[in-house]
PDB file of C-alpha atoms and ligand atoms in Angstrom:
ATOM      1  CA  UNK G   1      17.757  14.911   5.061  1.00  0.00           C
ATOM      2  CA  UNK G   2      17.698  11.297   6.129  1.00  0.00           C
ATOM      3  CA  UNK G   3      14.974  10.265   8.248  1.00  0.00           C
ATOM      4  CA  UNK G   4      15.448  10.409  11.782  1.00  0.00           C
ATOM      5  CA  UNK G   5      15.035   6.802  13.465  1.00  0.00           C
ATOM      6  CA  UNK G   6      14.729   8.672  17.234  1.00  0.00           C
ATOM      7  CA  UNK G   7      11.892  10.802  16.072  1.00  0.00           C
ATOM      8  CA  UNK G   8      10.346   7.313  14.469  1.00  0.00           C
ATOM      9  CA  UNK G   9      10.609   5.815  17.681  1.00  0.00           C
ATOM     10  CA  UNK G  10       9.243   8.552  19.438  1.00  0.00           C
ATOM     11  CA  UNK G  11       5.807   8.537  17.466  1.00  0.00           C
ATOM     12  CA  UNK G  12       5.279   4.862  17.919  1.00  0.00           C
ATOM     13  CA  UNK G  13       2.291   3.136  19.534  1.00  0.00           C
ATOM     14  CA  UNK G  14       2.943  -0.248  18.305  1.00  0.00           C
ATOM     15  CA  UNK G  15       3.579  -3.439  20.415  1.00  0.00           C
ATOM     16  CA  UNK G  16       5.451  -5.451  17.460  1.00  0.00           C
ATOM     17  CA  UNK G  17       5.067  -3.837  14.319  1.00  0.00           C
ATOM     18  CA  UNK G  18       7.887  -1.529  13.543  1.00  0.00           C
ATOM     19  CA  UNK G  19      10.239  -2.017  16.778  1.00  0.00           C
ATOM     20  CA  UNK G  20      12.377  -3.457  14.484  1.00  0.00           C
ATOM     21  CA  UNK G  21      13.812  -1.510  11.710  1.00  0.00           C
ATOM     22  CA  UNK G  22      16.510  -2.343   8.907  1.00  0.00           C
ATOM     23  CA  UNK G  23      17.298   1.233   7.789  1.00  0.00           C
ATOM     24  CA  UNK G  24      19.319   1.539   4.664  1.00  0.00           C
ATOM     25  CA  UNK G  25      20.693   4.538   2.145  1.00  0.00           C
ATOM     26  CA  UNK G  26      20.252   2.727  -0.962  1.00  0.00           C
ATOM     27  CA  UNK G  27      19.275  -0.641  -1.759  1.00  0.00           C
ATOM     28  CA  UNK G  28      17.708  -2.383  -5.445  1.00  0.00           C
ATOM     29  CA  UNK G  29      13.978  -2.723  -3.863  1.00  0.00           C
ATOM     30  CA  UNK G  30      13.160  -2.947  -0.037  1.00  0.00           C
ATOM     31  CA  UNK G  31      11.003  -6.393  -0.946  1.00  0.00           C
ATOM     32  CA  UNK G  32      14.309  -7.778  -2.449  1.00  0.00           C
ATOM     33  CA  UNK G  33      15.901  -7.307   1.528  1.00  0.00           C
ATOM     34  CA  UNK G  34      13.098  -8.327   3.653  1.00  0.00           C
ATOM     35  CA  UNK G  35      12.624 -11.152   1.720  1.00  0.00           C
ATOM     36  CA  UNK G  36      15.861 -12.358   2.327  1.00  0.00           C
ATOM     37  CA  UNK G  37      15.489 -11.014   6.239  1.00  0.00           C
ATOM     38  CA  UNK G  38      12.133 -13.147   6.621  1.00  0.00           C
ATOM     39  CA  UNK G  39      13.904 -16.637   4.976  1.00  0.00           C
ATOM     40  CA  UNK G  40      16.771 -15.988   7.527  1.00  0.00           C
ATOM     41  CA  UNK G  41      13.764 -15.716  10.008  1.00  0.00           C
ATOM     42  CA  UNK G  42      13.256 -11.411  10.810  1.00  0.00           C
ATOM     43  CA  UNK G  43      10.799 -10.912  13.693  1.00  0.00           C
ATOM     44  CA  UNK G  44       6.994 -10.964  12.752  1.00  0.00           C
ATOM     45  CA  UNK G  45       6.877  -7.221  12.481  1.00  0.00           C
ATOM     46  CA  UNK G  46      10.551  -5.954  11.277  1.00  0.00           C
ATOM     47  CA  UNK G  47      10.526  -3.079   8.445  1.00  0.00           C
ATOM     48  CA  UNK G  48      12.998  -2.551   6.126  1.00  0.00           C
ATOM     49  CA  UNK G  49      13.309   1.001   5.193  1.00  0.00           C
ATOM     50  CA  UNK G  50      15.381   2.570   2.669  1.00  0.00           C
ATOM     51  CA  UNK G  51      16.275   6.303   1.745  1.00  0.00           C
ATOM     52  CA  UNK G  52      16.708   5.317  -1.878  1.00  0.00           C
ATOM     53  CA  UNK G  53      15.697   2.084  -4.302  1.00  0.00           C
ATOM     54  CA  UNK G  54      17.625   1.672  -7.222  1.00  0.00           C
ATOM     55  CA  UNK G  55      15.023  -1.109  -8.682  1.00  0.00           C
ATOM     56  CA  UNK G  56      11.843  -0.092  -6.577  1.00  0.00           C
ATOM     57  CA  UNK G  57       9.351  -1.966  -8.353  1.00  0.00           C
ATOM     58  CA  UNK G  58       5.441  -1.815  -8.244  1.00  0.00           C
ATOM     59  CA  UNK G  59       2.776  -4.229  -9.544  1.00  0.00           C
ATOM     60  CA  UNK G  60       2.835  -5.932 -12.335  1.00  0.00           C
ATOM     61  CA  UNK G  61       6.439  -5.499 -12.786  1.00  0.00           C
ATOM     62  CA  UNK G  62       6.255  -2.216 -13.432  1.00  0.00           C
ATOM     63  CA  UNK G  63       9.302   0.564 -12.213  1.00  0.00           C
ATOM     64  CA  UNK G  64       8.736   2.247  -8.901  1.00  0.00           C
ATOM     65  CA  UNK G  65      10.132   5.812  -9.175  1.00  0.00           C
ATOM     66  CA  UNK G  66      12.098   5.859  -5.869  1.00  0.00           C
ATOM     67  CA  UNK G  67      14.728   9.218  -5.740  1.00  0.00           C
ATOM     68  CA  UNK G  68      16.363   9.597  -2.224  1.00  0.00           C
ATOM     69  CA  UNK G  69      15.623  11.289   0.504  1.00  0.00           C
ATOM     70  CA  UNK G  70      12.129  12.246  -0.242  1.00  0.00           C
ATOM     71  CA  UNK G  71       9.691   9.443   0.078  1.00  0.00           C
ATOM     72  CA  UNK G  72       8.576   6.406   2.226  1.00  0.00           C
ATOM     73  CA  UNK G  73       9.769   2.863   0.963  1.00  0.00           C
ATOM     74  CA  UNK G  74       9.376   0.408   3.041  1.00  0.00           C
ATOM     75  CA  UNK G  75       8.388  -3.485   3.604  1.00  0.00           C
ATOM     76  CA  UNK G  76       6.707  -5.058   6.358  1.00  0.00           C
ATOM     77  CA  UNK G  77       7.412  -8.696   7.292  1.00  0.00           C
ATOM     78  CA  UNK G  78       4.491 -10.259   8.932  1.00  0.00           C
ATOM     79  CA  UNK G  79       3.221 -13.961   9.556  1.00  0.00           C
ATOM     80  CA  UNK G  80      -0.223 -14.088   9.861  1.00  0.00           C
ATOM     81  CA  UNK G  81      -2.434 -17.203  10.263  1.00  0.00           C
ATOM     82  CA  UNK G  82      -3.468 -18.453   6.206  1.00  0.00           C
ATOM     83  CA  UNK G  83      -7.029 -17.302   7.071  1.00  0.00           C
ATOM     84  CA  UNK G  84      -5.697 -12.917   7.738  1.00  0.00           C
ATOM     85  CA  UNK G  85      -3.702 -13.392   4.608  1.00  0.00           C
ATOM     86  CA  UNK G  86      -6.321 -11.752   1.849  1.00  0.00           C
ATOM     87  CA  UNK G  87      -7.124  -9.074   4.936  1.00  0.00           C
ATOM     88  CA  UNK G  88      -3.698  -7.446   4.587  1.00  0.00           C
ATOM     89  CA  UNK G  89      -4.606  -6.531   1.217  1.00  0.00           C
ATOM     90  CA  UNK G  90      -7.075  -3.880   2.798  1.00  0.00           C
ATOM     91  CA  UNK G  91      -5.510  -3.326   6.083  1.00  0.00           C
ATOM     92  CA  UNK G  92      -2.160  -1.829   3.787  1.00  0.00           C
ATOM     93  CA  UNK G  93      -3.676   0.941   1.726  1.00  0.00           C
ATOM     94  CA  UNK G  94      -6.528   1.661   4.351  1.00  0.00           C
ATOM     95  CA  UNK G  95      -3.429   2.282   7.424  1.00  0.00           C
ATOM     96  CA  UNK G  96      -1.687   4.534   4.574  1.00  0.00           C
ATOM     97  CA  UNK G  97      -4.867   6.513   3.648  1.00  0.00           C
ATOM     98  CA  UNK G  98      -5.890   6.856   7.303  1.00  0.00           C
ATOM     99  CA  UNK G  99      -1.829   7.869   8.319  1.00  0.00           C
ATOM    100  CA  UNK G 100      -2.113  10.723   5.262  1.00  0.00           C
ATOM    101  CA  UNK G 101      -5.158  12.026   6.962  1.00  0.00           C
ATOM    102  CA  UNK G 102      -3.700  11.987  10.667  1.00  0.00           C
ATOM    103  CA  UNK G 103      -0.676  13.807   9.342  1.00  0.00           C
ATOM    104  CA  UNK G 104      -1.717  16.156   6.372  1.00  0.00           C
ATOM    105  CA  UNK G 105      -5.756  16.472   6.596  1.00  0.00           C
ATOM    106  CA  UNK G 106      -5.724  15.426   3.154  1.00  0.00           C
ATOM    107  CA  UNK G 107      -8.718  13.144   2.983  1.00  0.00           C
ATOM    108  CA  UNK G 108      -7.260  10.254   0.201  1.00  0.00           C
ATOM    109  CA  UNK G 109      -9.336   7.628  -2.045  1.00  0.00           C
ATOM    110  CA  UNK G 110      -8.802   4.004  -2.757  1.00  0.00           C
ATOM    111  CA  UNK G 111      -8.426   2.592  -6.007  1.00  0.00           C
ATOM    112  CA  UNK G 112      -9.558  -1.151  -5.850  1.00  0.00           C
ATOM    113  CA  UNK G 113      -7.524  -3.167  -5.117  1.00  0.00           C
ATOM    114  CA  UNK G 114      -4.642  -0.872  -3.464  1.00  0.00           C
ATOM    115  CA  UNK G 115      -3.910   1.847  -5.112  1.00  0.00           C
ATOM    116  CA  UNK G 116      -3.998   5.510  -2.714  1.00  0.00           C
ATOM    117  CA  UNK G 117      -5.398   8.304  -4.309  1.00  0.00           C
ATOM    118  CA  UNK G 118      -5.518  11.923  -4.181  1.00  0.00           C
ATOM    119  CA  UNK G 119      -7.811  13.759  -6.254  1.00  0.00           C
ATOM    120  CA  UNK G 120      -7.651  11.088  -9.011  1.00  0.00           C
ATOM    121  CA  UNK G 121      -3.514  10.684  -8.341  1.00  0.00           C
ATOM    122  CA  UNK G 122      -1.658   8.272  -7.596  1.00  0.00           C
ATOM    123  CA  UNK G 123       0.213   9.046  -3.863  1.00  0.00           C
ATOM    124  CA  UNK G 124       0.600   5.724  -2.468  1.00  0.00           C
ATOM    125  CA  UNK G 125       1.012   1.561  -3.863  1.00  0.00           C
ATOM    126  CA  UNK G 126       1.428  -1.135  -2.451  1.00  0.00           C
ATOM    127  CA  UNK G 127       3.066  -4.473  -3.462  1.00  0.00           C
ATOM    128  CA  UNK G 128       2.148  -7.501  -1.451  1.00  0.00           C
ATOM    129  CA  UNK G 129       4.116 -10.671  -1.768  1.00  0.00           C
ATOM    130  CA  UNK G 130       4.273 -13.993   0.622  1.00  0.00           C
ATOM    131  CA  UNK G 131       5.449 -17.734   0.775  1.00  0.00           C
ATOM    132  CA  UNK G 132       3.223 -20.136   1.803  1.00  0.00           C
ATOM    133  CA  UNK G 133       3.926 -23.900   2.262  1.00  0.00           C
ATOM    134  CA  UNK G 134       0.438 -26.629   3.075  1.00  0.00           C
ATOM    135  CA  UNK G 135      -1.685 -24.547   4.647  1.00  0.00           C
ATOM    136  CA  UNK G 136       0.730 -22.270   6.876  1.00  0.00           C
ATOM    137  CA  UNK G 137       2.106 -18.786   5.793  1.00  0.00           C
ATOM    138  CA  UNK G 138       5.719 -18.507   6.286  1.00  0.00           C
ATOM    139  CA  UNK G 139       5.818 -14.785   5.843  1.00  0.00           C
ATOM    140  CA  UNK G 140       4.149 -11.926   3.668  1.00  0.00           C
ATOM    141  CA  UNK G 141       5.906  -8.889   2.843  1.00  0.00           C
ATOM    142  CA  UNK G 142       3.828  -5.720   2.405  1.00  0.00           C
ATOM    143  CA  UNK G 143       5.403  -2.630   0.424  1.00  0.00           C
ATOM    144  CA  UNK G 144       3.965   0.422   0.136  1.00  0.00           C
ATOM    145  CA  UNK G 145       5.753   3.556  -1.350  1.00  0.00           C
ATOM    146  CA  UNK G 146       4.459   6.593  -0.654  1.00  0.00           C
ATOM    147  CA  UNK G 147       5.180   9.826  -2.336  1.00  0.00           C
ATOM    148  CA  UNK G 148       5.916  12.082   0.294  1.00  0.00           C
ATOM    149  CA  UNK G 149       8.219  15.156  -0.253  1.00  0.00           C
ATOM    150  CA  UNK G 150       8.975  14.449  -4.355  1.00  0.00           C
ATOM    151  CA  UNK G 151       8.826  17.193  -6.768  1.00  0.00           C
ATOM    152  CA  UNK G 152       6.743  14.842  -8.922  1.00  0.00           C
ATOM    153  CA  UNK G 153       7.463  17.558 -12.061  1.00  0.00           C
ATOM    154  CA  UNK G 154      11.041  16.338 -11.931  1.00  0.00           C
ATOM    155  CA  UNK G 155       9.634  12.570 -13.092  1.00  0.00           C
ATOM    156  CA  UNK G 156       7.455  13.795 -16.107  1.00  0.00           C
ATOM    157  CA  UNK G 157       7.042  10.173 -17.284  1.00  0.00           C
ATOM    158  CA  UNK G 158       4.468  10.137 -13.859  1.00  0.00           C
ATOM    159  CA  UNK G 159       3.547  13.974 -13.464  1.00  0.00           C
ATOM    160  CA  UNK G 160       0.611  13.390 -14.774  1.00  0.00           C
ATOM    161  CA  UNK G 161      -0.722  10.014 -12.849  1.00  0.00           C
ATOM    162  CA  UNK G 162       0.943  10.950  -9.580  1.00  0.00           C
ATOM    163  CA  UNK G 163       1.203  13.215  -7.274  1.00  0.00           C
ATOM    164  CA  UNK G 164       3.095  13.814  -3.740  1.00  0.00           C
ATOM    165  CA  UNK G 165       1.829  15.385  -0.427  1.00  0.00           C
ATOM    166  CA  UNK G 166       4.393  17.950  -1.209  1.00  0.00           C
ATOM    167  CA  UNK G 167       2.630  18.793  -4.408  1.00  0.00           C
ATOM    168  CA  UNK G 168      -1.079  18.778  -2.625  1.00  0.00           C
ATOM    169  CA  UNK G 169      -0.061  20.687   0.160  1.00  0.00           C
ATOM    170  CA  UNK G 170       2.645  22.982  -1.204  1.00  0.00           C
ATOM    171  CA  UNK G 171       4.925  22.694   1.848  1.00  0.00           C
ATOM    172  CA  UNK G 172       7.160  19.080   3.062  1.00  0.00           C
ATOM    173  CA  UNK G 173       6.035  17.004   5.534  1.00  0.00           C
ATOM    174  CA  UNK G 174       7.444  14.650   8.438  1.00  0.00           C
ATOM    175  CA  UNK G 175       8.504  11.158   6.625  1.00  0.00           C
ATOM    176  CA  UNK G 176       8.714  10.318  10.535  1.00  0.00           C
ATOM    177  CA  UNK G 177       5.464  11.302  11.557  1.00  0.00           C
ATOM    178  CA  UNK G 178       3.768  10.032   8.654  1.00  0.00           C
ATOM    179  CA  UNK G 179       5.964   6.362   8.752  1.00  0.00           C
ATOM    180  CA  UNK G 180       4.980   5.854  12.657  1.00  0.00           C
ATOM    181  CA  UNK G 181       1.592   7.032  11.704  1.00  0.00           C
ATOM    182  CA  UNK G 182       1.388   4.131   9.337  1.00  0.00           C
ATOM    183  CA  UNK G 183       2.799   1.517  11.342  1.00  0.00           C
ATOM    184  CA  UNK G 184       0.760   2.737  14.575  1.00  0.00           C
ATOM    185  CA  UNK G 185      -2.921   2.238  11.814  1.00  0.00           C
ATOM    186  CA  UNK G 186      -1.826  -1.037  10.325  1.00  0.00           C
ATOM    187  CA  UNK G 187      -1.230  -3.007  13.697  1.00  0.00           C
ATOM    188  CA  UNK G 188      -4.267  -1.503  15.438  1.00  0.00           C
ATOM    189  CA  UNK G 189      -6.532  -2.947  11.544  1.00  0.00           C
ATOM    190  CA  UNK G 190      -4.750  -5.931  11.942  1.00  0.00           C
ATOM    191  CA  UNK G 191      -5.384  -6.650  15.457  1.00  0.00           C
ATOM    192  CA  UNK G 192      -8.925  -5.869  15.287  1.00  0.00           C
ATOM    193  CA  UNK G 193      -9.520  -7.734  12.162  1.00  0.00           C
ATOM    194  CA  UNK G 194     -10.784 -10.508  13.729  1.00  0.00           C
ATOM    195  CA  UNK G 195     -13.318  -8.691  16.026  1.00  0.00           C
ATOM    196  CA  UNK G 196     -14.950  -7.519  13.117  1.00  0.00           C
ATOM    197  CA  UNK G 197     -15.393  -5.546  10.028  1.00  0.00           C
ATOM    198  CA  UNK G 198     -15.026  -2.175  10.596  1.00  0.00           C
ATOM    199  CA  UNK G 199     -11.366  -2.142   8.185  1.00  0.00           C
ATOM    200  CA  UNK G 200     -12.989  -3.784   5.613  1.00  0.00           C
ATOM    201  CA  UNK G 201     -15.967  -0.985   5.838  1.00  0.00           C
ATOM    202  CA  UNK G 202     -13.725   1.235   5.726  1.00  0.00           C
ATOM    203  CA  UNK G 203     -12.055   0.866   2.973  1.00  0.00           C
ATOM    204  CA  UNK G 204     -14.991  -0.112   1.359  1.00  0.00           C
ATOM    205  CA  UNK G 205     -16.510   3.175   1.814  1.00  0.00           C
ATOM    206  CA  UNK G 206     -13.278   5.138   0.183  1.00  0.00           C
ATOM    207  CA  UNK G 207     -13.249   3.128  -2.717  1.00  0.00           C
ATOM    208  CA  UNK G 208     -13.581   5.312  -6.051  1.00  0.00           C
ATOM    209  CA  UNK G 209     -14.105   2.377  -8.184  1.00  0.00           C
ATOM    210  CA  UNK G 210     -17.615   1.199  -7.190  1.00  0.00           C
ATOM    211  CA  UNK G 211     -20.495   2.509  -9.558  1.00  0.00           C
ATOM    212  CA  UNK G 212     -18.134   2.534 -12.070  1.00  0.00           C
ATOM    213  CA  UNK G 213     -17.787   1.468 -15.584  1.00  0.00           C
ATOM    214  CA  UNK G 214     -14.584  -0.454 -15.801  1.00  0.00           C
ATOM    215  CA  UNK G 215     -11.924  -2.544 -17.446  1.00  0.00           C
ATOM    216  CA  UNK G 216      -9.889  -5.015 -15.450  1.00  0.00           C
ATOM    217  CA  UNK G 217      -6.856  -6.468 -16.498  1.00  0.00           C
ATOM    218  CA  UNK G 218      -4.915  -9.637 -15.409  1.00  0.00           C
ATOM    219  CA  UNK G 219      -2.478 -10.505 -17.497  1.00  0.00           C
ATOM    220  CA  UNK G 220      -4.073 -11.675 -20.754  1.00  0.00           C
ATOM    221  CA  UNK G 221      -7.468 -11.078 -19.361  1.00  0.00           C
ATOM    222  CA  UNK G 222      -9.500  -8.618 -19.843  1.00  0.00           C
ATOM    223  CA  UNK G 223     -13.031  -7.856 -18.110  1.00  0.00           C
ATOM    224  CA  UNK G 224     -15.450  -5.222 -18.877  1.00  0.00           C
ATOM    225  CA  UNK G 225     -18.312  -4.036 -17.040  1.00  0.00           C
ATOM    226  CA  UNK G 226     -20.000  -2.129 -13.302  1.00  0.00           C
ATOM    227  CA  UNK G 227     -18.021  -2.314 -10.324  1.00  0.00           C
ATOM    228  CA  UNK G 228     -20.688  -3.091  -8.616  1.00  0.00           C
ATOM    229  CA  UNK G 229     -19.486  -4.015  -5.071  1.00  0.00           C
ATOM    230  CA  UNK G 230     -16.818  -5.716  -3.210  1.00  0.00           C
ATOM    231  CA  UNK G 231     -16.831  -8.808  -1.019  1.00  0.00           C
ATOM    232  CA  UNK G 232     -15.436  -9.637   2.179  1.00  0.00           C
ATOM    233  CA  UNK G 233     -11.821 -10.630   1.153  1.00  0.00           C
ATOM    234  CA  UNK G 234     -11.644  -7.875  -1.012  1.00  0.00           C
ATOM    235  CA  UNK G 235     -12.449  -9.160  -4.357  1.00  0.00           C
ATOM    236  CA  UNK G 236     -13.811  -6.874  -6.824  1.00  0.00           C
ATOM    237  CA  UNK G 237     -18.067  -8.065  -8.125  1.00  0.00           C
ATOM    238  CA  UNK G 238     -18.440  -7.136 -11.752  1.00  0.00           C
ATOM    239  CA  UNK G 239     -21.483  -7.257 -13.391  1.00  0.00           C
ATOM    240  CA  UNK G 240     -20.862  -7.910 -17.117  1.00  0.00           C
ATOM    241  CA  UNK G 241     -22.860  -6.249 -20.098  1.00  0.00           C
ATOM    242  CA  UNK G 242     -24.935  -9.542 -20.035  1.00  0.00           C
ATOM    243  CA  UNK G 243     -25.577  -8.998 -16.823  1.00  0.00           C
ATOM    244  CA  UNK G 244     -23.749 -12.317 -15.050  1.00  0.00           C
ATOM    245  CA  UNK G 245     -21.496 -11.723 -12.666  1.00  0.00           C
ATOM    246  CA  UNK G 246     -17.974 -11.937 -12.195  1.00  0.00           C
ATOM    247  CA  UNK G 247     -15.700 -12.007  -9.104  1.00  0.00           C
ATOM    248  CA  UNK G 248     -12.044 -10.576  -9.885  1.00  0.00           C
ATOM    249  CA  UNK G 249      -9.058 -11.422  -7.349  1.00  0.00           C
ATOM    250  CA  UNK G 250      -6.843  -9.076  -8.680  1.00  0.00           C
ATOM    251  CA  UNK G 251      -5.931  -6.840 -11.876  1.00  0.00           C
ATOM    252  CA  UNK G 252      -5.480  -2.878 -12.886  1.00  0.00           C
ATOM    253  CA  UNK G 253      -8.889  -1.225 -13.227  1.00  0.00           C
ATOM    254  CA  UNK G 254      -8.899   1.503 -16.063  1.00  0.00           C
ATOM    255  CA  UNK G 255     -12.230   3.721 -16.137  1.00  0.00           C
ATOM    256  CA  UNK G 256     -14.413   2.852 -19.650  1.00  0.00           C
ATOM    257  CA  UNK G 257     -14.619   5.707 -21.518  1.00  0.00           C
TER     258      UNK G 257
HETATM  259  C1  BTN S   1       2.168  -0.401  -7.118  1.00  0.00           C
HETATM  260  O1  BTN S   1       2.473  -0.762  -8.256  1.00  0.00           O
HETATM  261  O2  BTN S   1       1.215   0.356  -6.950  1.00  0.00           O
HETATM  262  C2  BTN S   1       2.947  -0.883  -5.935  1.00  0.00           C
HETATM  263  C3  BTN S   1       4.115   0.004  -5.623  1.00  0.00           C
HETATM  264  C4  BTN S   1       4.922  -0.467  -4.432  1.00  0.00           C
HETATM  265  C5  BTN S   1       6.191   0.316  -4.237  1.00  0.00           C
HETATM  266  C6  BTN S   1       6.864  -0.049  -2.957  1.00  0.00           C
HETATM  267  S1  BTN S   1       8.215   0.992  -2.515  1.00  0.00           S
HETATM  268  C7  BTN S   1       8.654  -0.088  -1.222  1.00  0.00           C
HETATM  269  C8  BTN S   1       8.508  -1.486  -1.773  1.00  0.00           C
HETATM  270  N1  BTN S   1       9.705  -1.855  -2.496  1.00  0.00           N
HETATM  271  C9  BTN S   1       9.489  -1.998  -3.792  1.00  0.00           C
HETATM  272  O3  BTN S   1      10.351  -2.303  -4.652  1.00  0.00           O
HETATM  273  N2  BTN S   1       8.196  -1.799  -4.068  1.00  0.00           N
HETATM  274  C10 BTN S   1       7.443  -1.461  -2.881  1.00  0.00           C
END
């Protein structure tokens, strides 16, 4: 069934985020359209939502399985001040893991630096991409996918990494309840991230990854070591087997055997 844009409407708290929405079937990746939306200058706080993606990507270029009808893809156009850019990187997958909660009692994880988690799963990514010229941001676009109603066995390629609410909870969900859910969490982070820290405690305190023995990998690079904590703007502290330590912006973490 396609999702219901009333019953959206109807759960929504927000003041700017989400009263505009680009709804579409089918489209090659939701970042692909807001993108374009944002250069043509889309109101801070449009979403472009689609039913199906037929070139849903995640990070790192990877494929984002994205069958119709099922899931949540969206992107979020926003234009935050340069200085709330790094912030959306927590806001995203914390207003995801706390709109799962609020709608399924599932109680998700985090995997540094995005990545939502359900009993070691993946249920939720997010892709972040913006455009920045001098010192202003002209937009950032913030995708998450969430795996909602999939039968996840019907992908076996992920069956084993992923995982779907409908698979945790053996019975569908609202998409509608869950998107407003989302979009009412990640205004209310990111207008209180600048009274404070309490997101970036947050999702702090459901990361899996600290304590850890890790591998992180950027492109050719590859560190090794604890995850020993994270700092304010989200960047991963790694203390090395010689015991210096390293600060990592970004990368895949893979557990060390
Ligand atoms: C990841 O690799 O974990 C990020 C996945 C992000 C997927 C979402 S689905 C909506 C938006 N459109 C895309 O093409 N990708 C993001």
């Amino acid at each position: 069934m396609w999702l219901n844009l009333a019953k959206v409407e109807e759960h929504l708290s927000t003041r700017f985020v989400g009263r505009r929405i680009v709804y579409l079937t089918s489209t090659t990746s939701t970042m692909d359209v807001a993108r374009q939306g944002a250069e043509a200058g889309a109101p801070d706080g449009t979403i472009v939502f689609a039913e199906e993606q037929t070139k849903g990507r995640g990070r790192f270029d990877r494929a984002w399985v994205s069958p119709s009808g099922k899931n949540l893809y969206l992107t979020l156009v926003i234009r935050p001040p340069l200085g709330r850019l790094r912030s959306l990187g927590i806001i995203a997958p914390l207003a995801v893991a706390l709109a799962v909660e609020d709608s399924t009692g599932l109680r998700p994880r985090i995997k540094w630096p995005n990545d939502v988690l359900i009993d070691g799963r993946k249920l939720s990514g997010v892709l972040i991409e913006s455009e920045i010229s001098g010192s202003a941001v002209q937009y950032a676009l913030v995708g998450p996918g969430i795996n909602v109603n999939f039968d996840i066995e019907q992908s076996p390629e992920i069956a084993a990494i992923a995982t779907s609410i409908k698979r945790e909870l053996g019975r569908e969900v609202s998409r509608e309840e869950l998107l407003a859910a989302f979009l009412n969490h990640f205004e209310a982070l990111y207008e209180d991230a600048p009274k404070g820290d309490a997101a970036f405690q947050e999702w702090r305190s459901r990361l899996d990854t600290l304590g850890r023995e890790v591998c992180v990998t950027f492109g050719d690079q590859l560190y090794e070591g604890t995850a020993e904590d994270v700092d304010r703007d989200g960047n991963l502290i790694l203390v090395q087997p010689d015991g210096s330590r390293r600060i990592v912006e970004a990368g895949e973490v893979t557990l060390r055997a």
